[in-house]
Short mmCIF file of C-alpha atoms in Angstrom, two decimals:
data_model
loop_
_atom_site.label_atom_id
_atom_site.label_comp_id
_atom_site.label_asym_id
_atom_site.label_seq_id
_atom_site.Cartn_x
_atom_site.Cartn_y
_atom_site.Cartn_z
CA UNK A 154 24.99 -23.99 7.42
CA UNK A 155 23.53 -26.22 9.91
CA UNK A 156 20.39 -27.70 8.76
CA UNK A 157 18.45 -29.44 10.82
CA UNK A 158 14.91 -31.35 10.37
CA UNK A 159 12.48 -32.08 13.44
CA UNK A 160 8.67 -32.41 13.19
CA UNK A 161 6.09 -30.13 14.50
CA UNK A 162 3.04 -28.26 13.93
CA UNK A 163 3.92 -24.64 13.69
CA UNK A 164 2.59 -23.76 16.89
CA UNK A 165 4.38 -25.39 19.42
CA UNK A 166 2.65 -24.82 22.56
CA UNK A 167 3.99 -26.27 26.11
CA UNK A 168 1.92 -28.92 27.38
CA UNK A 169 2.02 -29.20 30.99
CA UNK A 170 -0.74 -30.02 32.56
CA UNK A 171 -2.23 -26.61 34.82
CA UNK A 172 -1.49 -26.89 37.94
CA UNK A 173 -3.97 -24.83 39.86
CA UNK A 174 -7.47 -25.17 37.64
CA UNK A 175 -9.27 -28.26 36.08
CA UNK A 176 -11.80 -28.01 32.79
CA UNK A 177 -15.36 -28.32 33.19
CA UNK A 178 -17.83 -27.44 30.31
CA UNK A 179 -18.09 -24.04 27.56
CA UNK A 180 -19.06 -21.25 28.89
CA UNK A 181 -20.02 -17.65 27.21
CA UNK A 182 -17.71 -15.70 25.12
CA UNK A 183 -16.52 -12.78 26.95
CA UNK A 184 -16.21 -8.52 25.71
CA UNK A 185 -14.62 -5.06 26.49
CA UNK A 186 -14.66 -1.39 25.12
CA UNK A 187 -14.42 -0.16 21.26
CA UNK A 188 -11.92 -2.48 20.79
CA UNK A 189 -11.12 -5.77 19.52
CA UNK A 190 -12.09 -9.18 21.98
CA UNK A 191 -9.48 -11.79 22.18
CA UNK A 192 -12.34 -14.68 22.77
CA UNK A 193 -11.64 -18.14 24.56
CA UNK A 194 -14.13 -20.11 26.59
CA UNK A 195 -12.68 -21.48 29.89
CA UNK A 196 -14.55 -22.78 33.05
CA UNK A 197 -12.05 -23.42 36.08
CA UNK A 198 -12.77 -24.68 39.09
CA UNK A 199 -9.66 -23.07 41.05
CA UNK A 200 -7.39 -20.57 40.42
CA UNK A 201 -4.47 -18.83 42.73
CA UNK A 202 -5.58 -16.11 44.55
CA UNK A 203 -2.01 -14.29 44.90
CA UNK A 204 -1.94 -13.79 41.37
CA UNK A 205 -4.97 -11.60 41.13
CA UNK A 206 -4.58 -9.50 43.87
CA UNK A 207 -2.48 -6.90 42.28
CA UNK A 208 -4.59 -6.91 38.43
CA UNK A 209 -7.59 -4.78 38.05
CA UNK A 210 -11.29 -7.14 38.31
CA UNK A 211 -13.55 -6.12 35.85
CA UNK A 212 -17.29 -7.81 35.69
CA UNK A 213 -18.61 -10.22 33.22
CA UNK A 214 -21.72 -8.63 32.65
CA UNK A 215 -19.87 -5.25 31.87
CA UNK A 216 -17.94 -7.05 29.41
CA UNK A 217 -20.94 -9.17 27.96
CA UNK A 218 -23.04 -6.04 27.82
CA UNK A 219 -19.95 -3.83 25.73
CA UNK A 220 -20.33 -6.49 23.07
CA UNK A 221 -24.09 -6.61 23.04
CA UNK A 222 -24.17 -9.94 23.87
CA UNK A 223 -21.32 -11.10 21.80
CA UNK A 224 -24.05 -10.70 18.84
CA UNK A 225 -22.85 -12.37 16.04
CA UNK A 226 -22.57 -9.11 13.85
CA UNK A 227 -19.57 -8.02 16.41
CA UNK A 228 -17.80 -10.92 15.46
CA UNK A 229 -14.50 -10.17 13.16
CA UNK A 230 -12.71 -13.18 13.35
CA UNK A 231 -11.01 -16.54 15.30
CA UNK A 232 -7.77 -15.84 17.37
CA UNK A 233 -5.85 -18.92 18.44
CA UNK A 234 -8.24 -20.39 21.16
CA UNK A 235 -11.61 -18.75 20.01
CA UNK A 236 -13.64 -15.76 18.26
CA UNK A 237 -12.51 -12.66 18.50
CA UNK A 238 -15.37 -9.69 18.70
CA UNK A 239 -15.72 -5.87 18.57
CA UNK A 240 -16.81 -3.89 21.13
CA UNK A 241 -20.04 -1.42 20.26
CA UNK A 242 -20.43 0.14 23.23
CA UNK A 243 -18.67 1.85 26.19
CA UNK A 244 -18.45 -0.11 29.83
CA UNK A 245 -17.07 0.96 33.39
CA UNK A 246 -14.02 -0.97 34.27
CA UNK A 247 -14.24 -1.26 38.05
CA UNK A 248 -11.72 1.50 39.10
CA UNK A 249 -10.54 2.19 35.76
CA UNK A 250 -11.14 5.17 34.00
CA UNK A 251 -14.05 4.75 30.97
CA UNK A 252 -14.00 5.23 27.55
CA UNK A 253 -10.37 3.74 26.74
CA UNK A 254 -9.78 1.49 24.23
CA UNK A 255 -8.83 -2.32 25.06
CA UNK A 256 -8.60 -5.48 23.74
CA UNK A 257 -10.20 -8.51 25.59
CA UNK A 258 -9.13 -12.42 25.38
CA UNK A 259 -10.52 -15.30 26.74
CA UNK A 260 -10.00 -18.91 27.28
CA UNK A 261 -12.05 -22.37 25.91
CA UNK A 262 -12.96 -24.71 27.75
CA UNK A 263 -10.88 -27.10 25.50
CA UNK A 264 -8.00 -25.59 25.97
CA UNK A 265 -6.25 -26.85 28.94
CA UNK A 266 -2.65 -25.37 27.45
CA UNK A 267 -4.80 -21.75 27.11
CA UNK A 268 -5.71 -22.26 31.37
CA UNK A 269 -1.94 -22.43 31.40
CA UNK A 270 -1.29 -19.47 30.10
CA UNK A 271 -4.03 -17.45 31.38
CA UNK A 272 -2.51 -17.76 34.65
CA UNK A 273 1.24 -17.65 33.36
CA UNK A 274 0.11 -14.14 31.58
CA UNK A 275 -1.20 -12.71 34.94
CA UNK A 276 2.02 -14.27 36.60
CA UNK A 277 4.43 -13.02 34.03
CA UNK A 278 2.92 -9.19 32.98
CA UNK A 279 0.45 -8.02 35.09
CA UNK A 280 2.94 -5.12 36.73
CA UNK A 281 5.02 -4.59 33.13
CA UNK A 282 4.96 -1.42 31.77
CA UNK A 283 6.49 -0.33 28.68
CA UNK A 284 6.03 1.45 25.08
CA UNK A 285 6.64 -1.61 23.40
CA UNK A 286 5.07 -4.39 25.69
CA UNK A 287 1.41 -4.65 25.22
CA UNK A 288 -0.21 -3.75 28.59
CA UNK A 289 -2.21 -5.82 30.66
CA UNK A 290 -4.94 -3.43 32.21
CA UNK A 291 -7.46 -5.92 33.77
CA UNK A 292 -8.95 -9.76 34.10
CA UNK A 293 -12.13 -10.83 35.19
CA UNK A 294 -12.26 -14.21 37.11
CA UNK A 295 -15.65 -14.53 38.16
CA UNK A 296 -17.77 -18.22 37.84
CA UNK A 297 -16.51 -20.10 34.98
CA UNK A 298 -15.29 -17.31 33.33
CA UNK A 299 -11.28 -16.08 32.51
CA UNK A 300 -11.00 -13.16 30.52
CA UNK A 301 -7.61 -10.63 30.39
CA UNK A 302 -8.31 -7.40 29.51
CA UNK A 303 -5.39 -5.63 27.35
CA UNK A 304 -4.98 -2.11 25.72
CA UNK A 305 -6.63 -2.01 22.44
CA UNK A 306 -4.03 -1.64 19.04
CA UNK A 307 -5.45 0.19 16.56
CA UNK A 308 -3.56 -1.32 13.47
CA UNK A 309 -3.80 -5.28 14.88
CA UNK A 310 -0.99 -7.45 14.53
CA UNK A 311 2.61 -6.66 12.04
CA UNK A 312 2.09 -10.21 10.26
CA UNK A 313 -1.45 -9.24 8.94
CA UNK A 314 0.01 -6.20 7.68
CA UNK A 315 3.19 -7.64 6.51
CA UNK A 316 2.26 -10.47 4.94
CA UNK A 317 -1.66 -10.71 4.64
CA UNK A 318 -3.77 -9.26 2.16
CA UNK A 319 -2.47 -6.38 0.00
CA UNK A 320 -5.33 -4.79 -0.23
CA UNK A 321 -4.72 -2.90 3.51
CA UNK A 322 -4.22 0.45 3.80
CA UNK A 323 -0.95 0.23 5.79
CA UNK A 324 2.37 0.41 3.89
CA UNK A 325 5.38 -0.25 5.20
CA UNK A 326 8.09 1.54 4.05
CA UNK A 327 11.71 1.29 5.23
CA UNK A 328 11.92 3.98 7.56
CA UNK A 329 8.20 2.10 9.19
CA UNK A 330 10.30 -1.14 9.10
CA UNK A 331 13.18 0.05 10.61
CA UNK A 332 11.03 1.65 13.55
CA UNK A 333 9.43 -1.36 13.88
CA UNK A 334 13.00 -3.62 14.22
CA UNK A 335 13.99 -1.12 16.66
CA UNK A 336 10.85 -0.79 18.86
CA UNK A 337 10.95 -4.37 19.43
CA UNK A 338 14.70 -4.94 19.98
CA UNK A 339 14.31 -2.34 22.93
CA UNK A 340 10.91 -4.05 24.08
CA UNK A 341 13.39 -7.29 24.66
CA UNK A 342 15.90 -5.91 26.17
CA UNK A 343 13.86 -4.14 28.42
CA UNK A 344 12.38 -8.17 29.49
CA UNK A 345 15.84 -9.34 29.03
CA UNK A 346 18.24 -6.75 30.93
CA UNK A 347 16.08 -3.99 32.80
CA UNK A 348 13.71 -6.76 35.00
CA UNK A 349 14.45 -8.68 37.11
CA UNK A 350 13.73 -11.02 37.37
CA UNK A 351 14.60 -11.43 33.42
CA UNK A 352 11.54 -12.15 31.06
CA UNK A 353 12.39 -14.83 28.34
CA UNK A 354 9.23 -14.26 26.25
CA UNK A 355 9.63 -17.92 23.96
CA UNK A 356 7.35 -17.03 21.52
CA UNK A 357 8.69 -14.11 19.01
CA UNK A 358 7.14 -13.79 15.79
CA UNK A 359 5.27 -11.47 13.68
CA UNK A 360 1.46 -12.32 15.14
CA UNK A 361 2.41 -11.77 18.78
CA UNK A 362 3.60 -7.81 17.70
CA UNK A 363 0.83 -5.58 17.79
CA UNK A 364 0.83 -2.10 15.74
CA UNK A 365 -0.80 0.73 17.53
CA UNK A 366 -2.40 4.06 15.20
CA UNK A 367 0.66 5.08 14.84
CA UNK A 368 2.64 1.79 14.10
CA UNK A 369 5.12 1.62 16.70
CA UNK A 370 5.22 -2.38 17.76
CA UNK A 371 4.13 -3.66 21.24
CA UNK A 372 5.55 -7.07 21.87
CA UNK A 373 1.93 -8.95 23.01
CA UNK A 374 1.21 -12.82 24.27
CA UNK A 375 3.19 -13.44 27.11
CA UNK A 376 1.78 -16.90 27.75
CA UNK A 377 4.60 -19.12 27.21
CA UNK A 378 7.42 -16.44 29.05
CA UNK A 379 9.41 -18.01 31.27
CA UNK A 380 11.14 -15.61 34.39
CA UNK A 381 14.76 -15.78 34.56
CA UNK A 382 16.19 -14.86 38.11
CA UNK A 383 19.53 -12.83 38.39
CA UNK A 384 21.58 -15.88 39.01
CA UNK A 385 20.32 -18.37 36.54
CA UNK A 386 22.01 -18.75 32.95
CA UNK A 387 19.44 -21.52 31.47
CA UNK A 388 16.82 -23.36 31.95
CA UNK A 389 15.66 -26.66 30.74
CA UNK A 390 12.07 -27.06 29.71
CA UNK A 391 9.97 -28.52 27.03
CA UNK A 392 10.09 -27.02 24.05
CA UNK A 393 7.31 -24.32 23.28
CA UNK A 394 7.01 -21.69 20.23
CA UNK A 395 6.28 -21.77 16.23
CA UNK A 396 8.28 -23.12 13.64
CA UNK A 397 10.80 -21.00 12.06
CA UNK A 398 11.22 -18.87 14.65
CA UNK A 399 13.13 -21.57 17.22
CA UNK A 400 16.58 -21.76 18.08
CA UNK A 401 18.42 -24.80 16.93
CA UNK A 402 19.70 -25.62 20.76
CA UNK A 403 16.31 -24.78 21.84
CA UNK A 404 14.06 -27.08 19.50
CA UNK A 405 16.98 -29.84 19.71
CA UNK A 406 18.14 -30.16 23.36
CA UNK A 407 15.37 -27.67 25.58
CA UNK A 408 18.03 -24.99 26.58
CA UNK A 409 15.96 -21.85 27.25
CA UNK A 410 18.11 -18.83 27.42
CA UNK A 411 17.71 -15.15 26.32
CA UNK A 412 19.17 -16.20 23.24
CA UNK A 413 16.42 -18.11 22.27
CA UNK A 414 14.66 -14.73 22.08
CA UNK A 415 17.40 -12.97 19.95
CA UNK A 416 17.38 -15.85 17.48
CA UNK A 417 13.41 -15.64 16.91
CA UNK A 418 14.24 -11.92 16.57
CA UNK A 419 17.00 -12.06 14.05
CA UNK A 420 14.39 -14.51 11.76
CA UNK A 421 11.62 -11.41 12.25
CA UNK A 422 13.89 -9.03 10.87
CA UNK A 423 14.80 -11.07 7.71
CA UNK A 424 10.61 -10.97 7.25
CA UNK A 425 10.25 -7.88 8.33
CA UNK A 426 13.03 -6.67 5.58
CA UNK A 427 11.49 -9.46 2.68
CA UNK A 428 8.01 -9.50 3.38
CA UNK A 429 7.75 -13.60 3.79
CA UNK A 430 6.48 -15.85 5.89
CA UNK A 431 9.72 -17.73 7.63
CA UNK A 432 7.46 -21.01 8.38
CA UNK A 433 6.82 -21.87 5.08
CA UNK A 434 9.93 -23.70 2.92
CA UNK A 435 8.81 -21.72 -0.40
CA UNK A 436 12.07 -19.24 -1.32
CA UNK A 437 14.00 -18.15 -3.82
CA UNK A 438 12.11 -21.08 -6.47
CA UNK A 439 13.21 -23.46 -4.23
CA UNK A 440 11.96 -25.21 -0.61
CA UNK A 441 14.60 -23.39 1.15
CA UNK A 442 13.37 -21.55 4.24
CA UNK A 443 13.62 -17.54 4.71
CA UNK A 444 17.25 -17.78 6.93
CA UNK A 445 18.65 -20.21 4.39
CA UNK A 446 17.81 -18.17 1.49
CA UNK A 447 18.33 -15.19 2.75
CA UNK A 448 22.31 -16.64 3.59
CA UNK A 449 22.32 -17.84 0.50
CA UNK A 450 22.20 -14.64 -1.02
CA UNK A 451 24.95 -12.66 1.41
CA UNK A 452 26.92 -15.50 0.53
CA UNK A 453 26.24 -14.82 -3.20
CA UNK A 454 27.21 -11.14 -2.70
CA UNK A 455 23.02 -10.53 -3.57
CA UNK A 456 21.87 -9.75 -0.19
CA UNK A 457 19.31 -6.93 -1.64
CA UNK A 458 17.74 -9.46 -3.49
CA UNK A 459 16.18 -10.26 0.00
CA UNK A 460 14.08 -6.91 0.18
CA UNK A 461 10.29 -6.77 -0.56
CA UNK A 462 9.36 -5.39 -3.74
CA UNK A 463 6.64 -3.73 -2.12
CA UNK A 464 8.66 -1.30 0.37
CA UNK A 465 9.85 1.18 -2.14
CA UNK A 466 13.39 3.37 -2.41
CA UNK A 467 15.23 1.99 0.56
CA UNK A 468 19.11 3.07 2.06
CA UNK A 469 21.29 0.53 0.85
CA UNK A 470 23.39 0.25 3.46
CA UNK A 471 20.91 0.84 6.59
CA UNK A 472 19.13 -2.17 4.74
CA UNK A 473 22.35 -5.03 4.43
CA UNK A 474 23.17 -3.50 7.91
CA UNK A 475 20.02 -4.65 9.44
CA UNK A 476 20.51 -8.20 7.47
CA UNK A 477 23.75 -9.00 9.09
CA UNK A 478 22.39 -8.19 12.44
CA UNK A 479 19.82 -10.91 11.66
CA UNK A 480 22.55 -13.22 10.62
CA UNK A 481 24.43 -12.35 14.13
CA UNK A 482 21.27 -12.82 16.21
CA UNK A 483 20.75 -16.31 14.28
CA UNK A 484 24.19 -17.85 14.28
CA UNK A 485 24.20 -21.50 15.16
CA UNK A 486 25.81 -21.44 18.24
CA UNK A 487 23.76 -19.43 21.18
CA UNK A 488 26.84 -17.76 22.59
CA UNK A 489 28.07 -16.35 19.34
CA UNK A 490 24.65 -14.20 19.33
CA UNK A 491 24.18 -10.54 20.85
CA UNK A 492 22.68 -9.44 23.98
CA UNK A 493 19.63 -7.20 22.92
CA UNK A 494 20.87 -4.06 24.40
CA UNK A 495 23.62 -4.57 21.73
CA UNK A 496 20.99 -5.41 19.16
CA UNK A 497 19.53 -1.86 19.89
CA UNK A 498 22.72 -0.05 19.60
CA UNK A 499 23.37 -2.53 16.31
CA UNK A 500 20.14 -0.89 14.70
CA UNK A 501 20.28 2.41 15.63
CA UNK A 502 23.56 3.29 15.68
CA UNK A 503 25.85 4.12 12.55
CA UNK A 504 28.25 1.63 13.57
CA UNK A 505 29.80 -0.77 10.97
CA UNK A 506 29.00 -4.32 11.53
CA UNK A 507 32.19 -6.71 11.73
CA UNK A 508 30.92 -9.13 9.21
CA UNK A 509 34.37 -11.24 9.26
CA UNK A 510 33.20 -13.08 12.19
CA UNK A 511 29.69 -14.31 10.55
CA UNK A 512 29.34 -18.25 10.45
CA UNK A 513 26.54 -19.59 8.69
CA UNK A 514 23.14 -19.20 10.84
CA UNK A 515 21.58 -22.04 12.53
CA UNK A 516 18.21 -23.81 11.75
CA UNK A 517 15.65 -26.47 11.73
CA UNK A 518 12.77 -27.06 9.86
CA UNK A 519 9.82 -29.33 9.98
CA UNK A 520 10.53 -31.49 7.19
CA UNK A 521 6.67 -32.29 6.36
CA UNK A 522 6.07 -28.95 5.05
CA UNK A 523 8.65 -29.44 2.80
CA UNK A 524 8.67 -32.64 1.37
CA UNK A 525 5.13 -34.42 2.47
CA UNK A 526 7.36 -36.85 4.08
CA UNK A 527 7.90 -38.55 7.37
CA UNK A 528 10.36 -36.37 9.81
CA UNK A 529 13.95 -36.98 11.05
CA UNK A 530 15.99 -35.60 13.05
CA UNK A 531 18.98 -34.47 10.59
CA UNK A 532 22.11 -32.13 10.87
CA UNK A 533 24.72 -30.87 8.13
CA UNK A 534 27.73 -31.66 7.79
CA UNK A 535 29.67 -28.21 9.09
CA UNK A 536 32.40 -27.42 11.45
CA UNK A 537 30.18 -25.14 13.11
CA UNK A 538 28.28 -27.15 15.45
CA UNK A 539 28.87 -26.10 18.99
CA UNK A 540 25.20 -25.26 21.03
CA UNK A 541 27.09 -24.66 24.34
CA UNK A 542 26.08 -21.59 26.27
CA UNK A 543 27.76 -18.83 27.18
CA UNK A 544 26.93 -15.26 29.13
CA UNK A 545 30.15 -13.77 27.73
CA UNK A 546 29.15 -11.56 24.52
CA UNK A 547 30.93 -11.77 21.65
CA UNK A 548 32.36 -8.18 20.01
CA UNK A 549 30.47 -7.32 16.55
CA UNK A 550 30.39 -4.11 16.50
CA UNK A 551 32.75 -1.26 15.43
CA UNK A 552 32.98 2.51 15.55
CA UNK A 553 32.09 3.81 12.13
CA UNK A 554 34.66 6.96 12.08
CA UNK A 555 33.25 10.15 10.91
#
């Protein structure tokens, strides 16, 4: 096992200064149509014009008025750079058709990293289209406002129905969280293999997937994706995401590839399969984190032991199936971990997974959540310490006869 310690604060957000746009003071919150409002306040003075000219322009007063003013009895909650609203009444859309559902978010003015990805979101997804990618339908960049207009998901996001309260009326059963694995394994390797150029989204964890009515997962919050042309294998950039989701040659050395992406994956299956939070050091009785108690118990010959009381009669099998493809998309070195087409045919294919050529998974943690201490930099001792890259996939899977 390769364990090493690094301090953060669980979101990790990349802190470039925007280039195009400069923060001046708050401005009003911001709305859309029966759905749920994403809202930031942002006032920038300049913005590129290229970007917008393919996304749908919507009006701030047509959002202000859907939201009755943002009135403070539309107001459901705080989203990561401001309140988030309901919508109460219906709105035209500029060109759009009326009546649909979305989801608006907008920016604070104190949020110079949010300006950053306002535009990087535009940059990154405005043309995307996909049953598991959240879709951006409009913005509206008029005076000091920034607002991005998404489709509306009925059942909000899988960590607040995975691991919030239990009194929701959503339960997850396998054959849910098994749909759920597999809807966003083929949302990444739709960004990873189908664009071009290749979308590395950084940023995989359980509150940027969205559940619509009917559950299926729609991979949302693009603002930290980085676009990976044809001919590039890495990239090397300051290090942006949330603790306990971040690839060891990631957090340690800033070596973006694709496989950053399959490693945050592989730690979202273990909590979609356990029902735990994988930033918090709190399993198994111990301060072990989700990946090292959840090796810990494969190890043990207990890997069921993993599974979330809550999720009822579950496949054997299917289930310690879907744990060693966590523990391949997780290993410690980047090019010992799947492409996500062959994560998709790992999950939802009877194949048998060729466990002999596991190592022990790779990870970090933020050692002030688990000890109250000061942080260092630490790594195990373990012959399996190689972070070099690789685009040649490693064979893991075999032909289950029938």
């Amino acid at each position: 096992m390769i364990l090493c310690q690094l301090r953060f604060s669980h979101e990790v957000r990349d802190v470039m200064p925007a280039r195009l746009m400069t923060i001046t003071d708050a401005c009003e919150p911001v709305i859309c149509d029966f759905g749920i409002l994403h809202i930031y306040w942002l006032a920038i003075d300049s913005l590129d014009g290229d970007l917008l000219q393919d996304v749908n322009h919507i009006s701030y007063n047509e959002l202000r008025s859907a939201t009755d003013n943002f009135h403070s009895s539309n107001k459901i909650g705080r989203g990561g750079f401001g309140n988030v609203y309901k919508v109460v009444r219906k709105f035209q859309m500029g060109t759009l058709r009326t009546g649909i559902q979305v989801a608006v978010k907008t920016l604070s003015a104190q949020s110079k990293q949010g300006a950053r990805e306002f535009l990087n979101e535009i940059k990154t997804i405005s043309n995307v289209r996909h049953p598991n990618l959240v879709e951006l339908i409009g913005c509206c960049v008029q005076g000091a406002n920034r607002i991005l207009v998404y489709e509306y998901l009925e059942n909000n996001s899988l960590d607040r129905a995975l691991l919030g309260s239990r009194s929701t009326n959503i339960r997850l059963d396998w054959g849910r969280r098994s749909a759920i694995c597999l809807g966003i394994a083929r949302g990444l390797a739709f960004l990873h293999e189908e664009l071009v150029p290749h979308i590395v989204h950084r940023d995989i964890k359980a509150s940027n997937i969205l559940l619509d009515k009917d559950l299926n997962p729609k991979i949302g919050d693009f603002g930290l994706a980085k676009l990976f042309p044809d001919n590039i294998t890495h990239i090397s950039t300051r290090i942006a995401g949330t603790t306990g989701y971040l690839a060891p040659e990631y957090a340690l050395g800033g070596q973006l590839t694709m496989k950053a992406d399959v490693y945050s994956f592989g730690v979202l299956i273990l909590e979609i399969i356990s029902g735990r939070n994988s930033t918090k050091p709190s399993c198994g009785g111990t301060d072990k984190l989700l990946l090292e108690w959840a090796w810990e118990l494969h190890e043990e010959g207990r890997p069921l032991e993993l599974v979330d009381p809550e999720m009822g009669e579950f496949p054997e099998e299917e289930v310690i199936r879907y744990i060693k493809v966590a523990f391949f998309c997780t290993q410690s070195a980047a090019n010992r971990r799947p492409l996500t087409g062959q994560v998709v045919d790992m999950l939802s294919k009877q194949i048998r997974i060729n466990d002999k050529l596991l190592t022990a998974p790779g990870f970090f943690r933020d050692s002030d959540s688990a000890s109250g201490g000061p942080s260092s930099m630490k790594k195990s001792s373990t012959n399996s310490t190689s972070y070099q890259m690789s685009s040649v996939p490693v064979t893991i899977t075999e032909v289950t006869p029938r």
